[in-house]
Tab-separated table of C-alpha atoms in Angstrom:
chain	number	residue	atom	x	y	z
A	3	ALA	CA	-45.877	0.291	14.124
A	4	LEU	CA	-47.689	1.026	17.352
A	5	SER	CA	-48.773	-2.548	18.033
A	6	ALA	CA	-45.249	-3.718	18.758
A	7	GLY	CA	-44.263	-0.314	20.093
A	8	SER	CA	-47.026	-0.153	22.728
A	9	ARG	CA	-44.541	-1.672	25.162
A	10	LEU	CA	-42.036	0.977	24.210
A	11	LEU	CA	-44.373	3.960	24.726
A	12	ARG	CA	-42.424	7.051	25.576
A	13	GLY	CA	-42.919	8.540	28.993
A	14	ARG	CA	-42.620	5.251	30.879
A	15	GLY	CA	-38.828	4.771	30.849
A	16	GLY	CA	-36.396	2.968	28.603
A	17	HIS	CA	-32.943	4.268	27.842
A	18	VAL	CA	-30.321	3.841	25.177
A	19	VAL	CA	-27.881	0.978	25.753
A	20	ILE	CA	-24.822	-0.048	23.811
A	21	ARG	CA	-24.749	-3.829	23.821
A	22	PHE	CA	-24.073	-6.920	21.733
A	23	ALA	CA	-26.688	-8.258	19.329
A	24	LEU	CA	-26.088	-11.915	18.459
A	25	GLY	CA	-26.216	-13.011	14.846
A	26	GLY	CA	-24.650	-15.722	12.729
A	27	CYS	CA	-25.610	-19.393	12.429
A	28	THR	CA	-25.582	-22.558	14.564
A	29	ASN	CA	-22.207	-22.983	16.279
A	30	ARG	CA	-21.058	-19.790	14.535
A	31	PRO	CA	-21.810	-16.696	16.644
A	32	PHE	CA	-21.207	-13.134	15.459
A	33	PHE	CA	-21.868	-10.062	17.564
A	34	ARG	CA	-22.869	-6.623	16.364
A	35	ILE	CA	-22.152	-3.778	18.756
A	36	VAL	CA	-25.352	-1.818	18.665
A	37	ALA	CA	-26.953	1.250	20.230
A	38	ALA	CA	-30.612	0.358	20.963
A	39	ASN	CA	-33.502	1.147	23.307
A	40	SER	CA	-33.098	-1.040	26.384
A	41	ARG	CA	-36.610	-2.461	26.044
A	42	ARG	CA	-36.077	-3.772	22.520
A	43	ALA	CA	-35.360	-7.442	21.817
A	44	ARG	CA	-31.691	-8.359	21.883
A	45	ASP	CA	-31.548	-8.829	18.103
A	46	GLY	CA	-34.399	-6.438	17.286
A	47	LYS	CA	-34.577	-2.969	15.803
A	48	TYR	CA	-31.672	-0.781	16.883
A	49	LEU	CA	-30.814	2.884	16.598
A	50	GLU	CA	-27.362	2.453	15.053
A	51	GLN	CA	-24.723	-0.217	14.579
A	52	LEU	CA	-21.452	0.893	16.149
A	53	GLY	CA	-19.245	-2.056	15.317
A	54	CYS	CA	-18.852	-5.788	15.317
A	55	LEU	CA	-16.999	-8.577	17.062
A	56	ASP	CA	-16.118	-12.012	15.728
A	57	PRO	CA	-15.630	-14.244	18.788
A	58	LEU	CA	-13.992	-17.081	16.828
A	59	PRO	CA	-10.293	-16.639	15.962
A	60	ASN	CA	-9.465	-16.384	12.249
A	61	ALA	CA	-6.684	-18.046	10.245
A	62	HIS	CA	-4.112	-15.667	11.770
A	63	GLY	CA	-5.257	-16.428	15.332
A	64	GLU	CA	-6.963	-13.070	15.829
A	65	LYS	CA	-10.428	-12.172	17.079
A	66	VAL	CA	-11.406	-9.287	14.811
A	67	ALA	CA	-13.398	-6.424	16.326
A	68	GLY	CA	-14.380	-3.117	14.743
A	69	LEU	CA	-15.540	-0.104	16.770
A	70	ASN	CA	-16.879	3.151	15.348
A	71	LEU	CA	-15.326	5.292	18.092
A	72	GLU	CA	-16.677	8.562	16.706
A	73	ARG	CA	-20.297	7.427	16.923
A	74	LEU	CA	-19.613	5.624	20.206
A	75	ARG	CA	-18.455	8.892	21.685
A	76	TYR	CA	-21.592	10.565	20.379
A	77	TRP	CA	-23.938	8.041	22.000
A	78	LEU	CA	-22.005	8.079	25.267
A	79	GLY	CA	-22.322	11.851	25.179
A	80	CYS	CA	-26.078	11.428	24.686
A	81	GLY	CA	-26.180	9.424	27.903
A	82	ALA	CA	-26.169	5.830	26.645
A	83	GLN	CA	-25.443	3.011	29.097
A	84	LEU	CA	-23.110	0.151	28.353
A	85	SER	CA	-23.749	-3.533	28.944
A	86	ARG	CA	-21.141	-5.399	30.951
A	87	PRO	CA	-19.680	-7.370	28.031
A	88	ALA	CA	-19.501	-4.129	26.031
A	89	GLU	CA	-17.657	-2.442	28.893
A	90	LYS	CA	-15.236	-5.360	29.149
A	91	LEU	CA	-14.585	-5.261	25.400
A	92	LEU	CA	-13.929	-1.522	25.439
A	93	GLY	CA	-11.631	-2.038	28.422
A	94	LEU	CA	-9.667	-4.610	26.440
A	95	ALA	CA	-9.545	-2.227	23.497
A	96	GLY	CA	-8.120	0.551	25.642
A	97	PHE	CA	-10.980	2.979	24.988
A	98	LEU	CA	-12.158	2.632	28.591
A	99	PRO	CA	-10.025	1.631	31.580
A	100	LEU	CA	-9.823	-2.111	32.207
A	101	HIS	CA	-13.050	-3.392	33.801
A	102	PRO	CA	-12.607	-4.486	37.440
A	103	MET	CA	-14.481	-7.745	36.748
A	104	THR	CA	-11.925	-8.579	34.047
A	105	VAL	CA	-9.187	-8.248	36.646
A	106	THR	CA	-11.215	-10.172	39.221
A	107	GLY	CA	-12.015	-12.906	36.700
A	108	ALA	CA	-8.339	-13.213	35.772
A	109	GLU	CA	-7.313	-13.510	39.416
A	110	ARG	CA	-10.036	-16.093	40.121
A	111	LEU	CA	-8.893	-18.130	37.126
A	112	ARG	CA	-5.276	-17.993	38.269
A	113	ARG	CA	-6.251	-19.078	41.808
A	114	ARG	CA	-8.352	-21.945	40.454
A	115	ARG	CA	-5.482	-23.143	38.287
A	116	GLN	CA	-3.096	-22.952	41.222
A	117	ARG	CA	-5.489	-24.987	43.384
A	118	GLU	CA	-5.777	-27.579	40.620
A	119	GLN	CA	-2.011	-27.844	40.344
A	120	GLN	CA	-1.376	-28.069	44.113
A	121	PRO	CA	-3.563	-31.164	44.836
A	122	GLU	CA	-1.782	-32.854	41.898
A	123	ALA	CA	1.605	-31.911	43.351
A	124	ALA	CA	0.676	-32.801	46.958
A	125	PRO	CA	-0.478	-36.431	46.401
A	126	ALA	CA	2.447	-36.883	43.984
A	127	ASP	CA	4.865	-35.728	46.720
A	128	GLY	CA	3.020	-37.830	49.291
A	129	SER	CA	3.330	-40.979	47.150
A	130	ALA	CA	6.960	-40.293	46.260
A	131	GLU	CA	8.196	-39.722	49.824
A	132	PRO	CA	7.331	-43.133	51.289
A	133	GLY	CA	8.990	-44.602	48.159
A	134	THR	CA	12.273	-42.738	48.840
A	135	ASP	CA	12.086	-43.501	52.541
A	136	SER	CA	11.684	-47.174	52.041
B	30	MET	CA	7.170	21.972	-20.034
B	31	ALA	CA	6.632	23.352	-16.528
B	32	ALA	CA	2.941	23.852	-17.305
B	33	LEU	CA	2.739	20.260	-18.439
B	34	ALA	CA	4.251	19.031	-15.173
B	35	ALA	CA	2.018	21.317	-13.092
B	36	ARG	CA	-1.046	20.016	-14.903
B	37	GLY	CA	0.181	16.497	-14.335
B	38	THR	CA	0.498	16.974	-10.566
B	39	ALA	CA	-2.806	18.835	-10.378
B	40	ALA	CA	-4.509	15.942	-12.113
B	41	LEU	CA	-3.152	13.523	-9.497
B	42	PRO	CA	-6.047	11.727	-7.784
B	43	ALA	CA	-6.584	12.894	-4.228
B	44	ARG	CA	-5.511	9.476	-2.971
B	45	LEU	CA	-1.956	9.871	-4.284
B	46	ARG	CA	-1.405	13.506	-3.256
B	47	PRO	CA	-0.773	12.968	0.500
B	48	LEU	CA	1.685	10.139	-0.276
B	49	TRP	CA	3.538	12.390	-2.710
B	50	ALA	CA	3.738	15.142	-0.070
B	51	LEU	CA	5.543	12.875	2.459
B	52	PRO	CA	8.788	11.906	0.694
B	53	ALA	CA	9.527	15.459	-0.503
B	54	ARG	CA	9.495	16.689	3.090
B	55	ARG	CA	11.464	13.675	4.300
B	56	ALA	CA	14.064	14.108	1.529
B	57	LEU	CA	14.508	17.802	2.343
B	58	ALA	CA	14.904	17.069	6.040
B	59	ALA	CA	17.460	14.338	5.312
B	60	ASP	CA	19.493	16.659	3.094
B	61	ALA	CA	19.404	19.424	5.690
B	62	GLY	CA	20.673	16.899	8.227
B	63	GLU	CA	23.505	15.675	5.993
B	64	GLY	CA	24.516	19.221	5.167
B	65	LYS	CA	25.828	18.540	1.659
B	66	ALA	CA	27.747	21.478	0.295
B	67	ALA	CA	26.725	20.538	-3.301
B	68	GLN	CA	23.139	20.571	-4.600
B	69	PRO	CA	20.787	18.279	-2.662
B	70	LYS	CA	20.243	14.862	-4.264
B	71	PRO	CA	17.262	15.092	-6.621
B	72	ALA	CA	14.188	13.208	-5.468
B	73	PHE	CA	11.761	11.264	-7.652
B	74	THR	CA	9.142	13.974	-7.208
B	75	ASP	CA	11.209	16.973	-8.420
B	76	GLU	CA	9.644	18.808	-11.338
B	77	ALA	CA	12.750	18.624	-13.525
B	78	VAL	CA	13.117	14.875	-12.912
B	79	GLN	CA	9.422	14.291	-13.573
B	80	THR	CA	9.477	16.210	-16.877
B	81	LEU	CA	12.471	14.200	-18.095
B	82	LEU	CA	10.913	10.886	-17.077
B	83	TYR	CA	7.599	11.873	-18.650
B	84	LYS	CA	9.321	12.779	-21.927
B	85	MET	CA	11.086	9.409	-22.007
B	86	THR	CA	7.883	7.493	-21.294
B	87	GLY	CA	6.503	8.369	-24.687
B	88	LEU	CA	2.862	8.575	-25.655
B	89	ASP	CA	1.966	5.692	-27.940
B	90	LEU	CA	-1.829	5.969	-28.066
B	91	HIS	CA	-2.166	2.535	-29.620
B	92	LYS	CA	-0.429	0.938	-26.652
B	93	VAL	CA	-2.103	3.029	-23.938
B	94	PHE	CA	-5.572	2.380	-25.281
B	95	ARG	CA	-4.980	-1.126	-26.482
B	96	PRO	CA	-8.004	-3.350	-25.938
B	97	GLU	CA	-8.191	-4.699	-22.392
B	98	LYS	CA	-9.948	-7.958	-21.781
B	99	LYS	CA	-13.395	-6.716	-20.759
B	100	GLY	CA	-16.904	-7.851	-21.602
B	101	LEU	CA	-17.630	-8.610	-25.268
B	102	LYS	CA	-19.220	-5.630	-26.996
B	103	PRO	CA	-19.538	-5.059	-30.741
B	104	PRO	CA	-17.291	-2.241	-32.039
B	105	HIS	CA	-18.737	1.256	-31.986
B	106	TYR	CA	-18.326	3.329	-35.184
B	107	LYS	CA	-18.781	7.071	-35.441
B	108	LEU	CA	-18.882	9.350	-38.507
B	109	MET	CA	-16.830	12.480	-37.800
B	110	THR	CA	-15.506	15.511	-39.651
B	111	GLU	CA	-11.783	16.360	-39.623
B	112	ALA	CA	-12.322	18.918	-36.861
B	113	GLN	CA	-14.242	16.425	-34.730
B	114	LEU	CA	-11.526	13.829	-35.269
B	115	ALA	CA	-8.885	16.306	-34.124
B	116	GLU	CA	-11.012	17.110	-31.068
B	117	ALA	CA	-11.431	13.395	-30.258
B	118	THR	CA	-7.672	12.818	-30.624
B	119	ARG	CA	-6.977	15.743	-28.289
B	120	LYS	CA	-9.356	14.345	-25.691
B	121	ALA	CA	-7.753	10.923	-26.068
B	122	ILE	CA	-4.316	12.473	-25.432
B	123	GLU	CA	-5.640	14.142	-22.245
B	124	GLU	CA	-7.019	10.837	-21.036
B	125	ALA	CA	-3.768	9.072	-21.891
B	126	LYS	CA	-1.875	11.626	-19.786
B	127	THR	CA	-3.998	10.768	-16.723
B	128	LYS	CA	-3.338	7.091	-17.396
B	129	LEU	CA	0.404	7.769	-17.497
B	130	ILE	CA	0.666	9.398	-14.043
B	131	MET	CA	3.610	7.680	-12.357
B	132	PRO	CA	2.983	5.780	-9.138
B	133	PRO	CA	5.059	7.066	-6.207
B	134	VAL	CA	8.539	5.764	-5.439
B	135	LEU	CA	8.998	5.764	-1.669
B	136	ASN	CA	11.457	4.338	0.837
B	137	GLU	CA	10.499	1.223	2.716
B	138	ARG	CA	8.284	1.959	5.720
B	139	GLU	CA	9.630	1.617	9.250
B	140	PRO	CA	8.037	-1.249	11.228
B	141	ILE	CA	5.604	-0.138	13.935
B	142	ASP	CA	6.677	-1.098	17.426
B	143	ASP	CA	4.667	0.825	19.996
B	144	VAL	CA	3.238	-0.531	23.243
B	145	LEU	CA	0.292	1.430	24.645
B	146	ALA	CA	-0.326	-0.491	27.881
B	147	GLU	CA	0.911	-3.537	29.757
B	148	ASP	CA	-1.566	-5.335	31.971
B	149	LYS	CA	0.132	-8.374	33.458
B	150	VAL	CA	-3.153	-9.253	35.226
B	151	LEU	CA	-4.662	-10.510	31.963
B	152	GLU	CA	-1.995	-13.157	31.448
B	153	GLY	CA	-3.511	-16.574	30.785
B	154	THR	CA	-7.160	-15.491	30.452
B	155	GLU	CA	-7.354	-15.452	26.644
B	156	THR	CA	-6.013	-17.859	24.041
B	157	ALA	CA	-6.214	-15.616	20.967
B	158	LYS	CA	-5.339	-11.960	20.433
B	159	TYR	CA	-7.952	-9.265	19.841
B	160	VAL	CA	-7.520	-6.799	16.983
B	161	PHE	CA	-9.538	-3.594	17.403
B	162	THR	CA	-10.042	-1.306	14.409
B	163	ASP	CA	-11.442	2.207	14.578
B	164	LEU	CA	-14.267	2.315	12.022
B	165	SER	CA	-14.884	6.080	12.028
B	166	TYR	CA	-15.571	6.932	8.402
B	167	SER	CA	-13.819	10.265	7.968
B	168	ILE	CA	-10.311	9.318	9.095
B	169	PRO	CA	-7.564	8.731	6.499
B	170	HIS	CA	-6.410	5.121	6.585
B	171	ARG	CA	-2.872	6.105	7.573
B	172	GLU	CA	-4.124	7.728	10.786
B	173	ARG	CA	-6.606	5.025	11.762
B	174	PHE	CA	-6.177	3.445	15.201
B	175	ILE	CA	-5.648	-0.299	14.956
B	176	VAL	CA	-4.532	-1.897	18.226
B	177	VAL	CA	-3.898	-5.485	19.264
B	178	ARG	CA	-4.455	-6.928	22.758
B	179	GLU	CA	-2.142	-9.914	23.084
B	180	PRO	CA	-2.964	-12.933	25.309
B	181	ASN	CA	-0.206	-11.821	27.694
B	182	GLY	CA	-2.068	-8.570	28.357
B	183	VAL	CA	0.065	-6.221	26.263
B	184	LEU	CA	-1.880	-3.584	24.287
B	185	ARG	CA	0.237	-2.620	21.268
B	186	LYS	CA	-0.240	-0.896	17.915
B	187	ALA	CA	-0.815	-3.288	15.018
B	188	THR	CA	2.002	-4.071	12.569
B	189	TRP	CA	1.775	-2.802	9.006
B	190	GLU	CA	0.641	-6.213	7.684
B	191	GLU	CA	-2.136	-6.411	10.293
B	192	ARG	CA	-3.152	-2.838	9.469
B	193	ASP	CA	-3.388	-3.523	5.735
B	194	ARG	CA	-5.416	-6.659	6.346
B	195	MET	CA	-7.893	-4.998	8.723
B	196	ILE	CA	-8.370	-1.974	6.485
B	197	GLN	CA	-9.052	-4.262	3.535
B	198	ILE	CA	-11.598	-6.243	5.606
B	199	PHE	CA	-13.584	-3.216	6.732
B	200	PHE	CA	-12.971	-0.813	3.843
B	201	PRO	CA	-12.444	-3.081	0.865
B	202	LYS	CA	-10.688	-1.612	-2.158
B	203	GLU	CA	-11.278	-3.004	-5.626
B	204	GLY	CA	-8.528	-5.236	-6.949
B	205	ARG	CA	-7.037	-5.840	-3.501
B	206	ARG	CA	-7.268	-9.112	-1.589
B	207	VAL	CA	-7.132	-9.547	2.174
B	208	ILE	CA	-4.359	-12.144	1.804
B	209	PRO	CA	-1.937	-11.259	-1.038
B	210	PRO	CA	-2.113	-13.743	-3.946
B	211	ALA	CA	0.607	-16.380	-4.255
B	212	LEU	CA	1.609	-14.735	-7.542
B	213	PHE	CA	3.768	-12.232	-5.685
B	214	LYS	CA	6.014	-14.839	-4.078
B	215	ASP	CA	9.542	-14.965	-5.473
B	216	GLU	CA	9.278	-18.484	-6.875
B	217	ASN	CA	6.184	-17.591	-8.935
B	218	LEU	CA	7.484	-14.319	-10.345
B	219	GLY	CA	9.711	-16.202	-12.797
B	220	THR	CA	6.695	-17.719	-14.566
B	221	VAL	CA	5.162	-14.285	-15.074
B	222	PHE	CA	8.430	-12.902	-16.439
B	223	GLN	CA	8.728	-15.715	-18.941
B	224	GLN	CA	5.323	-14.786	-20.326
B	225	ASP	CA	6.475	-11.152	-20.736
B	226	ARG	CA	3.638	-9.909	-18.533
B	227	HIS	CA	5.689	-7.409	-16.538
B	228	GLU	CA	3.184	-4.601	-17.017
B	229	ASP	CA	0.194	-6.645	-15.825
B	230	LEU	CA	2.203	-7.817	-12.818
B	231	LEU	CA	3.107	-4.245	-11.888
B	232	ASN	CA	-0.515	-3.108	-12.259
B	233	MET	CA	-1.647	-5.910	-9.952
B	234	CYS	CA	1.124	-5.018	-7.522
B	235	ILE	CA	-0.023	-1.380	-7.387
B	236	ALA	CA	-3.606	-2.523	-6.715
B	237	GLN	CA	-2.583	-4.965	-3.961
B	238	PHE	CA	0.172	-3.262	-1.939
B	239	GLU	CA	0.823	0.176	-0.491
B	240	PRO	CA	3.688	2.015	-2.265
B	241	ASP	CA	5.961	1.989	0.775
B	242	SER	CA	5.418	-1.652	1.740
B	243	PRO	CA	8.389	-4.027	1.437
B	244	ASP	CA	6.428	-6.354	-0.877
B	245	TYR	CA	5.665	-3.575	-3.351
B	246	ILE	CA	9.315	-2.510	-3.470
B	247	ARG	CA	10.551	-6.107	-3.738
B	248	VAL	CA	8.214	-6.979	-6.650
B	249	HIS	CA	9.075	-3.789	-8.493
B	250	HIS	CA	12.814	-4.280	-8.073
B	251	ARG	CA	12.594	-7.904	-9.250
B	252	THR	CA	10.637	-6.803	-12.317
B	253	TYR	CA	13.110	-4.071	-13.185
B	254	GLU	CA	16.063	-6.447	-12.686
B	255	ASP	CA	14.496	-9.009	-15.003
B	256	ILE	CA	13.793	-6.387	-17.666
B	257	GLU	CA	17.371	-5.122	-17.434
B	258	LYS	CA	18.738	-8.672	-17.644
B	259	ARG	CA	16.706	-9.519	-20.757
B	260	GLY	CA	16.915	-6.086	-22.355
B	261	LYS	CA	13.138	-5.803	-22.748
B	262	HIS	CA	12.849	-2.130	-21.878
B	263	ASP	CA	10.237	-1.574	-24.562
B	264	LEU	CA	7.667	-3.601	-22.608
B	265	LEU	CA	7.176	-0.724	-20.187
B	266	ARG	CA	7.544	2.165	-22.633
B	267	SER	CA	4.365	4.319	-22.846
B	268	THR	CA	3.104	2.880	-19.555
B	269	ARG	CA	3.105	4.571	-16.177
B	270	HIS	CA	5.818	2.230	-14.857
B	271	PHE	CA	8.521	3.511	-17.220
B	272	GLY	CA	9.520	6.417	-14.993
B	273	GLY	CA	9.979	4.185	-11.970
B	274	MET	CA	12.105	1.756	-13.974
B	275	VAL	CA	14.368	4.521	-15.281
B	276	TRP	CA	14.754	5.936	-11.752
B	277	TYR	CA	15.710	2.502	-10.378
B	278	LEU	CA	18.237	1.768	-13.121
B	279	LEU	CA	19.857	5.207	-12.922
B	280	SER	CA	20.179	5.089	-9.125
B	281	ARG	CA	22.171	1.886	-9.582
B	282	ARG	CA	24.147	3.195	-12.587
B	283	LYS	CA	22.785	0.591	-14.996
B	284	ALA	CA	21.903	2.949	-17.813
B	285	ASP	CA	23.633	0.973	-20.592
B	286	GLY	CA	20.883	-1.460	-21.602
B	287	LEU	CA	18.317	1.309	-21.718
B	288	LEU	CA	20.650	3.546	-23.735
B	289	ILE	CA	21.291	0.821	-26.327
B	290	ASP	CA	17.560	0.166	-26.611
B	291	MET	CA	16.832	3.864	-27.170
B	292	ILE	CA	19.540	4.306	-29.808
B	293	ASN	CA	18.395	1.175	-31.661
B	294	ARG	CA	14.895	2.623	-31.837
B	295	ASP	CA	16.242	6.016	-33.037
B	296	LEU	CA	15.050	7.861	-29.916
B	297	LEU	CA	17.993	10.257	-29.609
B	298	ASP	CA	16.042	12.872	-27.646
B	299	ASP	CA	15.142	10.280	-25.049
B	300	ALA	CA	18.768	9.189	-24.911
B	301	THR	CA	19.943	12.761	-24.229
B	302	SER	CA	17.315	13.244	-21.506
B	303	LEU	CA	18.446	9.922	-19.983
B	304	ILE	CA	22.036	11.166	-19.798
B	305	THR	CA	20.899	14.532	-18.379
B	306	LEU	CA	18.962	12.707	-15.665
B	307	TYR	CA	22.000	10.533	-14.938
B	308	HIS	CA	24.094	13.654	-14.462
B	309	MET	CA	21.468	15.141	-12.163
B	310	LEU	CA	21.481	11.992	-10.036
B	311	HIS	CA	25.267	11.513	-9.949
B	312	PRO	CA	26.782	14.999	-10.264
B	313	GLU	CA	30.174	13.859	-9.001
B	314	CYS	CA	30.917	11.493	-11.910
B	315	GLN	CA	33.415	12.467	-14.575
B	316	SER	CA	31.086	12.740	-17.562
B	317	ALA	CA	28.815	15.067	-15.576
B	318	LYS	CA	31.701	17.401	-14.845
B	319	GLU	CA	32.863	17.383	-18.487
B	320	ALA	CA	29.342	17.982	-19.735
B	321	LYS	CA	28.906	20.934	-17.395
B	322	GLU	CA	32.273	22.455	-18.392
B	323	GLN	CA	31.814	22.131	-22.120
B	324	LYS	CA	27.999	22.536	-22.138
B	325	LEU	CA	27.558	19.588	-24.505
B	326	GLN	CA	24.310	18.853	-26.301
B	327	GLY	CA	22.843	15.899	-28.140
B	328	VAL	CA	25.070	13.177	-29.530
B	329	ASP	CA	28.243	14.640	-27.948
B	330	LEU	CA	26.682	14.186	-24.513
B	331	ILE	CA	26.106	10.508	-25.257
B	332	LYS	CA	29.664	10.093	-26.575
B	333	VAL	CA	31.198	11.624	-23.438
B	334	PHE	CA	29.023	9.386	-21.254
B	335	VAL	CA	29.980	6.307	-23.256
B	336	LYS	CA	33.693	7.057	-22.994
B	337	THR	CA	33.731	7.570	-19.232
B	338	GLU	CA	30.861	5.844	-17.455
B	339	SER	CA	29.439	2.912	-19.389
B	340	GLN	CA	30.390	-0.752	-19.033
B	341	ARG	CA	29.241	-1.916	-22.441
B	342	GLU	CA	31.160	0.645	-24.444
B	343	GLY	CA	31.529	-1.490	-27.573
B	344	TYR	CA	27.809	-2.127	-27.962
B	345	ILE	CA	26.901	1.525	-27.582
B	346	GLN	CA	29.562	2.635	-30.068
B	347	LEU	CA	28.215	0.112	-32.589
B	348	ALA	CA	24.650	1.267	-32.054
B	349	LEU	CA	25.673	4.925	-32.447
B	350	GLN	CA	27.547	4.103	-35.652
B	351	ALA	CA	24.546	2.280	-37.068
B	352	TYR	CA	22.318	5.231	-36.175
B	353	GLU	CA	24.643	7.756	-37.817
B	354	GLU	CA	24.890	5.655	-40.972
B	355	ALA	CA	21.102	5.411	-41.092
B	356	MET	CA	20.824	9.181	-40.653
B	357	ALA	CA	23.395	9.779	-43.388
B	358	THR	CA	21.648	7.489	-45.887
B	359	SER	CA	18.206	8.930	-45.112
B	360	SER	CA	19.393	12.528	-45.445
B	361	ALA	CA	21.304	11.685	-48.648
B	362	SER	CA	18.260	10.013	-50.234
């Protein structure tokens, strides 16, 4: 179909990316890990589905993800790029090294939680001390 | 006999062959490690053991091909000559032999406990664990990579239960559920046993669990114990579970109930093969030594066994007497 594909004409760019395509229903997301042309719609026609990820935990408290590593290796060998969430997921899986933003995000979260705890502790101490003094 | 066994193993579906290969190697290695001076302990998969078990299983075509509850279809009649009927019976016997291939008897599997990476940085970021399954099509399920990233940052291999569940989700097998049915819990097994549906239970168990999973072994042992307690050995005769039951009972030296059942049904050949198998499994017992010295055959073998090894001597003597009287009257008349 050249009418829709006129934007995807070869010779002007566009590369293969491995990214998440969102599916599912309202308040029920489901991601398919997909190798597609970068200029396609997020949920549009893709080259190959390489796996899936269910972001909601199941009855056993697990987030189920499947990855077709053989085909993933093939597309990476063909020169496919990865989107950042895909890189983070593969880092969690152990296929790639842990993404630096995952580490940074974890540290930022920890610092934010510490800051939230300290102001609670500080006024609590401040209010307790005059009480003990007097 | 040997040809029969060879044909039997060759006809094994490809799915069962790798599982059968494992325990033979493991058993050999274990025996080499123990360094027994006597013969190594016979395994379930030995040819001699398999031929004996197969002989005892029997081949009742009416039971093997009894009508299963399928869709309603009107009966199909064919007009055949004698030769065609013989040909059809021969084909039916071949098919029955494939239906009677014994499922493997394996030791319980070791729990998986392997940590691949520990990333303390990730502590507190996630609330639920991630389970990653490798979906490459051409890998055998035993070698598939299934890893779990815990909320505390530890990347470990999945436990056997998690593995079975994930493989069933992504590569569903017919007759198997993701979560095992409540039927297999201990409290519900009693209901099934009261309805005498041991065979159906064992078929469902084979469909649901892997042969070396603890649940499979537990259900099978409970079934065999119940059969032994009630003396209903005939329920499993001419099914593929008979060999496993005999193996279980003989390993625990509970051959009496089975022996009585065989003698009552005038299956003396099966009784002698049962005793031979018992001697192969426990070569150090007294009756085995006597049998080897005197090279006994047939009824004498049973009598020696009864005198030395059995607990229910009186019952077996009575059964043997009844059998001999029946033989005498039938040969006289």
